[in-house]
XYZ file of C-alpha atoms in Angstrom:
575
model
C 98.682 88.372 68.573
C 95.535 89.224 68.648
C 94.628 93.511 69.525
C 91.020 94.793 70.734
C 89.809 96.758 67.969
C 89.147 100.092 70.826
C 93.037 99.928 70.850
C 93.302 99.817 67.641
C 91.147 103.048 67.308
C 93.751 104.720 69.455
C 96.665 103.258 67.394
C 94.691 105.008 64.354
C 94.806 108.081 65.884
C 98.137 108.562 66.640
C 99.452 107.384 62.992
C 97.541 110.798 61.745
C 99.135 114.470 60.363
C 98.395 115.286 64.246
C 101.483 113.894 65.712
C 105.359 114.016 64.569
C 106.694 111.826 62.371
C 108.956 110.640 65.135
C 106.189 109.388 66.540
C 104.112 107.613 63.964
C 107.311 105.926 62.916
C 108.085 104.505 66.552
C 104.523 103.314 66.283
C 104.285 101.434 62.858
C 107.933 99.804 64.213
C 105.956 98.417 67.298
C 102.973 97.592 65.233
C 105.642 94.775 63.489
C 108.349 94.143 65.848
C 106.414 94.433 69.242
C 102.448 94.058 69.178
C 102.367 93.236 72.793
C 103.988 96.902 73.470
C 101.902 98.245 71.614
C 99.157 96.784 73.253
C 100.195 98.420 76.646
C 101.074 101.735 75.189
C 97.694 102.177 74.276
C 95.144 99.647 76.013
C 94.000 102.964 77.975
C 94.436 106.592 79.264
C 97.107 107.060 81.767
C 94.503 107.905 85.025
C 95.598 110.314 87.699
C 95.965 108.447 90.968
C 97.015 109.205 94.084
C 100.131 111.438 93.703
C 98.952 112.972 90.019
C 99.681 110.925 87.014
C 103.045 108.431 86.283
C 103.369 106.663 83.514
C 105.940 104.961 81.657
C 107.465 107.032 78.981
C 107.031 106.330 75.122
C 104.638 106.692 72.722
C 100.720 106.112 73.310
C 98.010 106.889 75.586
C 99.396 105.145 77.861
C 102.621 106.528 78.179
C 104.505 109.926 79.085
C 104.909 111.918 76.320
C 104.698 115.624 74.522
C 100.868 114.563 73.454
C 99.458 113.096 76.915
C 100.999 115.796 78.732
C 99.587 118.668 76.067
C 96.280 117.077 76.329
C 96.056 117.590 80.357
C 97.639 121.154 79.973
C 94.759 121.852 77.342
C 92.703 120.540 78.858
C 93.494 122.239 82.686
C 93.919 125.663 80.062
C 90.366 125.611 79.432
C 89.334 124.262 83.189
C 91.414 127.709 84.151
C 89.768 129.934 81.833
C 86.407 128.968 83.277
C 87.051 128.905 86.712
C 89.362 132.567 87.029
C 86.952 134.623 84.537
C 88.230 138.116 85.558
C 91.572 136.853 86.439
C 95.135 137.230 84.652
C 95.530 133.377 85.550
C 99.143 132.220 86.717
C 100.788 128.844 86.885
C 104.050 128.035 88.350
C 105.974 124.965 87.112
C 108.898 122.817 88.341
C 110.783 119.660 87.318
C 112.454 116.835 88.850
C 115.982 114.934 87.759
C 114.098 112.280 85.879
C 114.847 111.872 81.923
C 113.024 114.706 79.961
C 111.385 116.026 82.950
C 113.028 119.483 81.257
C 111.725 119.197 77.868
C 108.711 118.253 79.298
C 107.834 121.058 81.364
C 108.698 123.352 78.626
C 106.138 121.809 76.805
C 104.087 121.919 79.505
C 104.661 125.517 79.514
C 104.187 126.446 75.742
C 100.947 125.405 76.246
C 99.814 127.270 79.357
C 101.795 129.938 77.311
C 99.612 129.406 74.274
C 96.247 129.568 75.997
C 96.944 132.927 77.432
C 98.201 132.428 81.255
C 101.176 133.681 83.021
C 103.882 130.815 83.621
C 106.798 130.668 85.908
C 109.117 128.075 85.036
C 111.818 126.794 86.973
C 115.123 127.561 85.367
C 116.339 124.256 86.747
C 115.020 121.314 88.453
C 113.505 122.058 91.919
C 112.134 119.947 94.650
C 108.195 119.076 94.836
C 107.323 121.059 98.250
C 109.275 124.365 96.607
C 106.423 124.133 94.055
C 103.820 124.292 96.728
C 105.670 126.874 98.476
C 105.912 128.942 95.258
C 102.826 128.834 94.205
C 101.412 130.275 96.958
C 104.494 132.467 97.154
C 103.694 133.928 93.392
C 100.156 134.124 94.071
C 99.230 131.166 91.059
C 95.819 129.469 90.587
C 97.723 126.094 89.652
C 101.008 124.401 89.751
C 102.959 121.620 87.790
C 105.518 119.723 88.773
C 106.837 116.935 86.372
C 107.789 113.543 88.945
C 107.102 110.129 88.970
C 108.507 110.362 92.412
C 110.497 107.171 93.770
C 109.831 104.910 90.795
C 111.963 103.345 88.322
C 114.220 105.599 85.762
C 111.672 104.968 82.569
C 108.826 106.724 84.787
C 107.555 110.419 84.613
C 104.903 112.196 85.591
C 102.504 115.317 86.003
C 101.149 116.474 89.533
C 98.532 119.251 89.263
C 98.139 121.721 92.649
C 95.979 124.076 93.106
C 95.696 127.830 94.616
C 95.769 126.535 97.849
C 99.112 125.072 97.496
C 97.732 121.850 97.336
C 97.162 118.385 94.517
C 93.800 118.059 93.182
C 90.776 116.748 95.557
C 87.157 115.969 94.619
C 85.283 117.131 92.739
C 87.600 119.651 90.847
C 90.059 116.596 90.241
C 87.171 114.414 88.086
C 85.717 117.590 86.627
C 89.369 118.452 85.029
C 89.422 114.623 83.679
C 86.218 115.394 82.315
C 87.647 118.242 80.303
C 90.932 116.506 78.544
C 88.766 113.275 78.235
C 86.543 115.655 76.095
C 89.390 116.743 74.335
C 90.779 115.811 71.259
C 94.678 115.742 69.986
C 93.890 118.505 67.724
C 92.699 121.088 70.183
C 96.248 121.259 71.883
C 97.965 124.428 71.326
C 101.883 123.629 71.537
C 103.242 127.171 70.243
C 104.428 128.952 72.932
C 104.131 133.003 73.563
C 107.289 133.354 75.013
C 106.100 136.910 76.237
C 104.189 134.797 79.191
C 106.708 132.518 80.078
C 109.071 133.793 83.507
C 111.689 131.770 84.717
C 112.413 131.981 88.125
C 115.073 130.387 90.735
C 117.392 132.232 93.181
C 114.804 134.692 94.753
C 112.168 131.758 95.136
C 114.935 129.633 96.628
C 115.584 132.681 99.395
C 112.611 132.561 100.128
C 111.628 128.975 100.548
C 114.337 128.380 102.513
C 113.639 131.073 104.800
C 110.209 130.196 105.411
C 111.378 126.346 105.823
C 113.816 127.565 108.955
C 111.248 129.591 110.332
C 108.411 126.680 110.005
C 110.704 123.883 111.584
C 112.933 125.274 114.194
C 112.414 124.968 117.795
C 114.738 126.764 120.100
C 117.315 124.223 119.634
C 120.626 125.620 121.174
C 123.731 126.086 118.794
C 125.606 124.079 121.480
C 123.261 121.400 120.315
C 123.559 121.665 116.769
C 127.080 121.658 116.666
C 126.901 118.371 118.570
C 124.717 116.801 116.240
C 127.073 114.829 113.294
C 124.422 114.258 110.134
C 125.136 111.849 107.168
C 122.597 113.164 103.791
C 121.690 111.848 100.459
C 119.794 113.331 98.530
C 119.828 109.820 95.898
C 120.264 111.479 92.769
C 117.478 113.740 93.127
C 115.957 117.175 93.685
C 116.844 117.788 97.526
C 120.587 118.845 96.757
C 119.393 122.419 95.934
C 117.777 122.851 99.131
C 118.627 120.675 102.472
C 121.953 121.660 102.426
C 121.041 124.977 102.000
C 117.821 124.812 104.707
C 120.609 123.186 107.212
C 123.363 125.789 107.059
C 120.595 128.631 107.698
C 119.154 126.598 110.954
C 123.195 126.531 111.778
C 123.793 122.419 111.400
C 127.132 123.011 109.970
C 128.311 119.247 111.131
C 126.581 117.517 107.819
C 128.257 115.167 105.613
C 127.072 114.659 101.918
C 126.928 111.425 100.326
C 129.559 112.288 97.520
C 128.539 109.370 95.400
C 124.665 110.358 94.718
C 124.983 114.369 95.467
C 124.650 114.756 91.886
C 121.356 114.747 90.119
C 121.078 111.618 87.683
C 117.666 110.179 85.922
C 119.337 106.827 85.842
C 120.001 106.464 89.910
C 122.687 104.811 89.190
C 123.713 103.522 92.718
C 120.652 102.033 94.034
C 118.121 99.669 92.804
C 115.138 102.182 93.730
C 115.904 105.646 94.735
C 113.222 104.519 97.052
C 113.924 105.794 101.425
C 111.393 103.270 101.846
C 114.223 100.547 100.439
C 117.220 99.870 102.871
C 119.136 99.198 100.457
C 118.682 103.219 99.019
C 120.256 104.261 102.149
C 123.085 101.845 102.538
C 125.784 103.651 101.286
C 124.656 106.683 103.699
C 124.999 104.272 106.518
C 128.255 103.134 105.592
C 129.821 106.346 105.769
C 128.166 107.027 108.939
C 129.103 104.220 110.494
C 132.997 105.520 108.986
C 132.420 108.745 110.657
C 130.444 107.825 114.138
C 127.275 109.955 112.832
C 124.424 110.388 114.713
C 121.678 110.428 111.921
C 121.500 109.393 108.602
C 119.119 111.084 106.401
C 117.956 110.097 102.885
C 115.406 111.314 99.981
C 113.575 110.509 97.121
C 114.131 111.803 93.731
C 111.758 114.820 94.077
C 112.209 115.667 97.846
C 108.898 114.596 99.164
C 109.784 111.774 101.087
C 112.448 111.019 103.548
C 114.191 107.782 105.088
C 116.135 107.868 108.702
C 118.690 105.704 110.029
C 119.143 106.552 113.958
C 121.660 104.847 116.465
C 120.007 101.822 118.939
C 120.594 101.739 122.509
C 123.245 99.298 121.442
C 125.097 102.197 119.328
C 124.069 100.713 116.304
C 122.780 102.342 112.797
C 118.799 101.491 112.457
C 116.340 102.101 110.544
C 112.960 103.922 111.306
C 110.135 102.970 109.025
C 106.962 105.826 107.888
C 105.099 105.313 111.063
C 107.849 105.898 112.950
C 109.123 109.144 111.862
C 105.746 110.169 111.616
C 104.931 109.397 115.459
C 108.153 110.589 116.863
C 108.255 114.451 114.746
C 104.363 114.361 115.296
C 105.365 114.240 119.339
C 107.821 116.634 118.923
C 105.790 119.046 117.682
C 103.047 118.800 119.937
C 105.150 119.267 122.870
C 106.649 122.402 121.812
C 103.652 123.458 121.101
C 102.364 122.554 124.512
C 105.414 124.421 126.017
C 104.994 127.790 124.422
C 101.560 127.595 125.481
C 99.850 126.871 122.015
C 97.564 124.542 122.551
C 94.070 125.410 123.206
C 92.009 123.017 121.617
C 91.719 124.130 118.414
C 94.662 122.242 116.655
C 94.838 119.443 114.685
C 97.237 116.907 113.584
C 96.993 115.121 110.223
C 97.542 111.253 108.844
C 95.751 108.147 106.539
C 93.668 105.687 106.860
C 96.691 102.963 106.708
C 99.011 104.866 108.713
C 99.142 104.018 112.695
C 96.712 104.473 115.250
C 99.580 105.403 117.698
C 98.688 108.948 116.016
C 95.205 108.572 117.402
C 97.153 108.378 120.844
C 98.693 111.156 120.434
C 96.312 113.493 119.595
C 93.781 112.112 122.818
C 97.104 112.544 125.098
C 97.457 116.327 123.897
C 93.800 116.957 123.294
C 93.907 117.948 119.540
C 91.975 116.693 116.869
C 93.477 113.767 114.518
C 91.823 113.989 110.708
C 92.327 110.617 109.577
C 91.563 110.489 105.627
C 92.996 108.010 102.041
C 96.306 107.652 101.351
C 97.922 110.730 100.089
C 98.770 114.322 101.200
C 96.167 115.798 99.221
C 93.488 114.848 101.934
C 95.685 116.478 104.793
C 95.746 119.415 102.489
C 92.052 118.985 102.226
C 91.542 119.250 105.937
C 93.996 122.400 106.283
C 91.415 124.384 103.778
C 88.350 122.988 104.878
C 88.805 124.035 108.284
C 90.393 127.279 108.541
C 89.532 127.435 112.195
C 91.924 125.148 113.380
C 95.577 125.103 112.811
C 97.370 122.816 111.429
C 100.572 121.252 113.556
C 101.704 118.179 111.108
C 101.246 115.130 109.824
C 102.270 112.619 108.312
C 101.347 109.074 106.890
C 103.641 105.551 106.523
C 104.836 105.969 103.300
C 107.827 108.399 105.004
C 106.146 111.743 104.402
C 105.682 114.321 106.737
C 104.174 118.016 106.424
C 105.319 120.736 109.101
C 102.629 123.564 109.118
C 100.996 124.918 106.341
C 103.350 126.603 105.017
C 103.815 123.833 101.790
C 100.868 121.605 101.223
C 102.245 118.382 100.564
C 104.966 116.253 101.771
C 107.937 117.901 102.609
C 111.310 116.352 102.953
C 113.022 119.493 102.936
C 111.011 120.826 105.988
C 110.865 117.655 107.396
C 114.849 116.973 107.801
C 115.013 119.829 109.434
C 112.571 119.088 111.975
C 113.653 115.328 112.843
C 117.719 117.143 113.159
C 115.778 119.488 115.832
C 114.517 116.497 117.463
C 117.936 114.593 117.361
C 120.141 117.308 118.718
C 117.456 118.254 121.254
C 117.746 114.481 122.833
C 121.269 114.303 122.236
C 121.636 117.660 123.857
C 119.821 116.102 127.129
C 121.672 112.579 127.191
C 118.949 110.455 125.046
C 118.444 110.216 121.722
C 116.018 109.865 118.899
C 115.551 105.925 119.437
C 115.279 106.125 123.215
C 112.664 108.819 122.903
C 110.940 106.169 120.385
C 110.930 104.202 123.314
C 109.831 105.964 125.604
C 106.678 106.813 123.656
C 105.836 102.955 123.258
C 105.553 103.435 127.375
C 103.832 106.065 127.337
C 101.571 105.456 125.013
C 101.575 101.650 123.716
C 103.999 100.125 121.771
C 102.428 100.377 117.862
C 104.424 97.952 115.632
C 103.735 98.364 111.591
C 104.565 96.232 108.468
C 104.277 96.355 104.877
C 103.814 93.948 102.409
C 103.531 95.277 98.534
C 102.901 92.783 95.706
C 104.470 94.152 92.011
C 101.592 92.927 89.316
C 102.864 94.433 86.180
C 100.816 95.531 82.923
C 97.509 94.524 81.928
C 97.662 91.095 82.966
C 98.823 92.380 86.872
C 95.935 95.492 86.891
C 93.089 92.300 86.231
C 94.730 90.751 88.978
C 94.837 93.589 91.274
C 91.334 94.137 90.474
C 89.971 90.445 91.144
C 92.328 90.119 94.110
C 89.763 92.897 95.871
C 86.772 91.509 94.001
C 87.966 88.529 95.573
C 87.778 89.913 99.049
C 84.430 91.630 99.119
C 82.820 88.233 97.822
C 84.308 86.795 100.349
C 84.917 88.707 103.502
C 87.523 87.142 105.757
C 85.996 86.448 109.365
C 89.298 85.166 111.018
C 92.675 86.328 110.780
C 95.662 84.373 112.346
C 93.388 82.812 115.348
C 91.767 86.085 115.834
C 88.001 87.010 114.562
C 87.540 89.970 112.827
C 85.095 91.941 114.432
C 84.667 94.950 111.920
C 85.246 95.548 108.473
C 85.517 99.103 106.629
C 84.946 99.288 102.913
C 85.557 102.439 101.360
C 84.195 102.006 98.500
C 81.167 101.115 99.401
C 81.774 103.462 102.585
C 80.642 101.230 105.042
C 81.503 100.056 108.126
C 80.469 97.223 109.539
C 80.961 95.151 112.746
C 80.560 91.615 112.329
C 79.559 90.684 115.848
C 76.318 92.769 115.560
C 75.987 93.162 111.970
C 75.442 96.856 112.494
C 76.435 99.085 109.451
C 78.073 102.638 110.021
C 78.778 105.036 106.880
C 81.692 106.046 106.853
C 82.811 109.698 105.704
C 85.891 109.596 103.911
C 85.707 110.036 99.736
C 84.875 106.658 98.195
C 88.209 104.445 97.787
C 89.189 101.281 96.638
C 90.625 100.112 100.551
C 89.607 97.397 103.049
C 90.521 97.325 106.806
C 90.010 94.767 108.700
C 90.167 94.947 112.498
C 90.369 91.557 115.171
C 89.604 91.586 118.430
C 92.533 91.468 120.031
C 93.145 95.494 118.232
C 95.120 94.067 114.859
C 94.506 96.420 111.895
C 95.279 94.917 108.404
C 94.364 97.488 105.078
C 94.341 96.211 101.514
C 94.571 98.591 98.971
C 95.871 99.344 95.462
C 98.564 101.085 95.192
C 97.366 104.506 92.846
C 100.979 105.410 91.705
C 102.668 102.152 90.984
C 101.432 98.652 89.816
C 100.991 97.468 93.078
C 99.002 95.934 95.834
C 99.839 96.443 99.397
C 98.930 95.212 102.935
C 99.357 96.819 105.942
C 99.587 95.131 108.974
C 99.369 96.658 112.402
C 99.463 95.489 115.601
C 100.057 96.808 119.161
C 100.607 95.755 122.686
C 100.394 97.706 126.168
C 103.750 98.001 128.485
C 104.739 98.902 131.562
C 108.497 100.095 131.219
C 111.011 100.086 128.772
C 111.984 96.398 130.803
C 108.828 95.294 128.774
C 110.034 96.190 125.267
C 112.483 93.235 124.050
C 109.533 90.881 124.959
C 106.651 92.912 123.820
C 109.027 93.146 120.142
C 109.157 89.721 119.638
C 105.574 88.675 120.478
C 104.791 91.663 117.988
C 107.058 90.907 115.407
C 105.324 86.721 115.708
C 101.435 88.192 115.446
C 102.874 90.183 112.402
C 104.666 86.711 110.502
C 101.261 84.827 111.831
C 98.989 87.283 109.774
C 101.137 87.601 106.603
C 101.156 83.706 106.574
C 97.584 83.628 107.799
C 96.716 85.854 104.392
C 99.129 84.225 101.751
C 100.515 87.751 101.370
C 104.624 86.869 101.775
């Protein structure tokens, strides 16, 4: 086949003295046996997106490896150096369960090690918020955590945080590209000085999980807790050396471990996707629920950032609650304790996205806080919390199951978060509801927000090109009419404009530049399509909404929901 001579350039580079023979063998063996992998290992730079950088692992530039990894630390070194003059400049640095996620945070570390700065290093893998927490904690300019999150086994990846204890935001995030993209192979420094390197564990841990209990417990009585029965699974991953832990201090002592995936394994070997997004992650979690009668069923990603619930229906039966739904329901929570110890003056805010639900919007106007809507990712909510230091911060949240109590961590925070939804369970539970009815009751109250998801995979080059042209596609052609309904505005953020098609009046819009459309009909439908900046994907999201009267109204209202929803996926060739 044939290969663009620019990759070939790259291929060049990574066949000199530079790199390990290991390496420049495994290349020259693709270069024969598999040109077309060799074509995607190197066809560009791995990019950080919207949750750092994740990347297949291998060999090339567009893989995770000892050599992409270096080159960012290097490169983030010298971004240090110049930005913490007069400072003894520390980093803190944790791991998930994925394959080589150790080795390569010890590289990682070497080379923070090598450039001069001060490094804690996990002596074991840790969950993503802990990082956050401990940066702050240790007083760091800059964290590392090594994730690729929920994807497949063969991912890894490199999230970059900053002294605030959160990921990287404009302009800091392109100026630190700028620096590695200026580097080259030969500048990294991979010997260590093992003088600068600390391992930590056990007196971070203490810590993190008392400020977790402190952050997200509400006065719930024991008498509650002890009536609360919770099924966990952690999938494999990180959240095993802290929930448990986090729910025995908060005195839930009526938890039952899913024995099956309590162990940390790279290879997730009992789901599909050690996705909470994915039913099928959770099923074994409901199955022993439904063996022992539990109440909640609570499941998380491989690096403890996200979270997936299962709650019982009025009919007694195990359900699952999607993103916007957890996000609504601890987001209510919260503001009502707030409201009853007499917080709330005005000056609060709650956090969420651009695609998450406007129900959140409803919330905020009920209890008279502000809601910062920004793009996808918990970076911009972290954003918000530093950029205005007048207001506090209750929590957020955005559809992709993440949530973010306080500002105690700066990012998504399953640990924090499990704790919080258990304080709303046994709360409701303690008063004769439970987490579903008081779902319910919120649709009353304050209109019944229904969400869906559609995500297209598009794999390698081919699937980026048509990822691309499938937006291209969009803004040459602006759809006017979506299942019967006219759209009346259109926001493009990457041209950040909005602009209503009835009047043909333009409004900027003040979010960073992204590559998202929304469109919005007139009967209140809100459809976003954007590009997924973590996975090879395209997704839609679809919401709709409808006003009732009582809870009489909601089998009705569901289904003329759930038929808008089918109408506007067909209407879009999206299924």
């Amino acid at each position: 086949m044939h290969i663009e001579q620019n990759i070939l350039d790259r291929v060049n580079e990574w066949l000199t003295p530079d790199f390990d023979r290991e390496t420049r063998e495994k290349i020259e063996d693709m270069m024969t046996s598999n040109p077309k992998e060799l074509e995607e290992s190197f066809y560009k730079n791995l990019e950080f997106g919207t949750g750092g950088m994740r990347g297949v692992m291998g060999v090339g530039t567009n893989r995770i490896n000892r050599y992409t990894l270096g080159k960012n630390t290097q490169g983030l070194s010298d971004y240090l150096h110049k930005s913490f003059p007069d400072k003894e400049i520390k980093v803190a640095i944790a791991y998930d369960c994925r394959h080589n996620s150790n080795t390569l945070a010890k590289v990682v570390a070497d080379v923070f090690s090598a450039n001069g700065i001060h490094v804690y290093l996990f002596s074991d893998l840790r969950p993503t918020p802990e990082l956050s927490f401990a940066l702050k904690y240790l007083h760091c300019q800059c964290g590392i955590v090594l994730t690729a999150s929920h994807n497949p086994p063969e991912y890894n990846g490199y999230k970059v945080y900053w002294e605030d204890g959160g990921q990287l935001v404009p302009p800091q995030d392109k100026e630190i590209v700028d620096v590695i993209e200026s580097l080259t192979y030969d500048k990294i420094k991979f010997k260590p000085n093992e003088k600068l390197i600390t391992m930590i564990d056990k007196d971070v841990d203490a810590a993190f999980v008392k400020s977790t209990v402190e952050n997200a417990s509400f006065d719930t009585p024991q008498s509650a807790k002890d009536g609360l029965s919770i099924v966990y699974t952690s999938l494999h991953g990180t959240s095993i050396k802290a929930i448990p832990a986090v729910l025995e201090k908060a005195g839930y002592k009526n938890l039952h471990i899913v024995p099956e995936q309590a162990t940390p394994d790279g290879d997730f070997p009992t789901v599909k996707s050690p996705n909470p997004e994915e039913p099928e992650a959770l099923s074994m979690a409901v199955s022993l629920a439904n063996k022992l009668g539990a109440d909640i069923v609570i499941g998380t990603d491989p690096d403890a950032d996200r979270l997936g619930i299962a709650v019982r229906d009025n009919a007694d039966k195990l359900v699952l609650l999607n993103g916007n739904q957890t996000m609504v329901l601890m987001t209510h929570f919260l503001l009502e304790q707030w409201r009853k110890k007499g917080r709330l003056n005005g000056k609060q805010f709650i956090g969420s996205t651009i695609v998450s639900t406007p129900m959140m919007m409803e919330l905020a106007s009920a209890y008279a806080v502000e809601c910062k809507v920004g793009l996808t990712g918990f970076k911009w909510i972290a954003k918000f919390i530093k950029d205005f230091p007048n207001l506090e911060f209750i929590g957020g949240g955005e559809e992709s199951f993440g949530f973010m109590v306080g500002d105690k961590v700066r990012d998504k925070d399953a640990v924090g978060a499990t704790l919080l939804i258990c304080e709303v369970a046994a709360q409701a539970k303690a008063k004769g509801s439970s987490v579903y009815k008081e779902l319910q009751q919120m649709y009353v109250d304050y209109g019944f927000y229904k969400e869906h998801l559609v995500s297209l995979t598009k794999k390698g080059i081919e699937g980026a090109h048509e990822i691309k042209q499938m937006m291209i596609d969009q803004r040459v052609n602006p759809i006017k009419e979506i299942a019967g309904e006219r759209v009346v505005v259109v926001e493009d953020y990457q041209s950040s404009v909005a602009k209503n098609l009835l009047t043909g009046e333009e409004d900027p819009l003040t979010v960073p530049k992204s590559d998202v459309l929304i469109y919005y009909t007139e009967d209140g439908a809100k459809i976003a399509a954007r590009p997924s900046g973590t996975e090879p994907k395209i997704k839609f999201y679809v919401s709709v909404n409808a006003a009732i009267d009582s809870l009489d109204d909601i089998p009705a209202a569901e289904k003329q929901l759930d038929e808008k929803i089918q109408n506007i996926i067909r209407d879009l060739k999206i299924s």
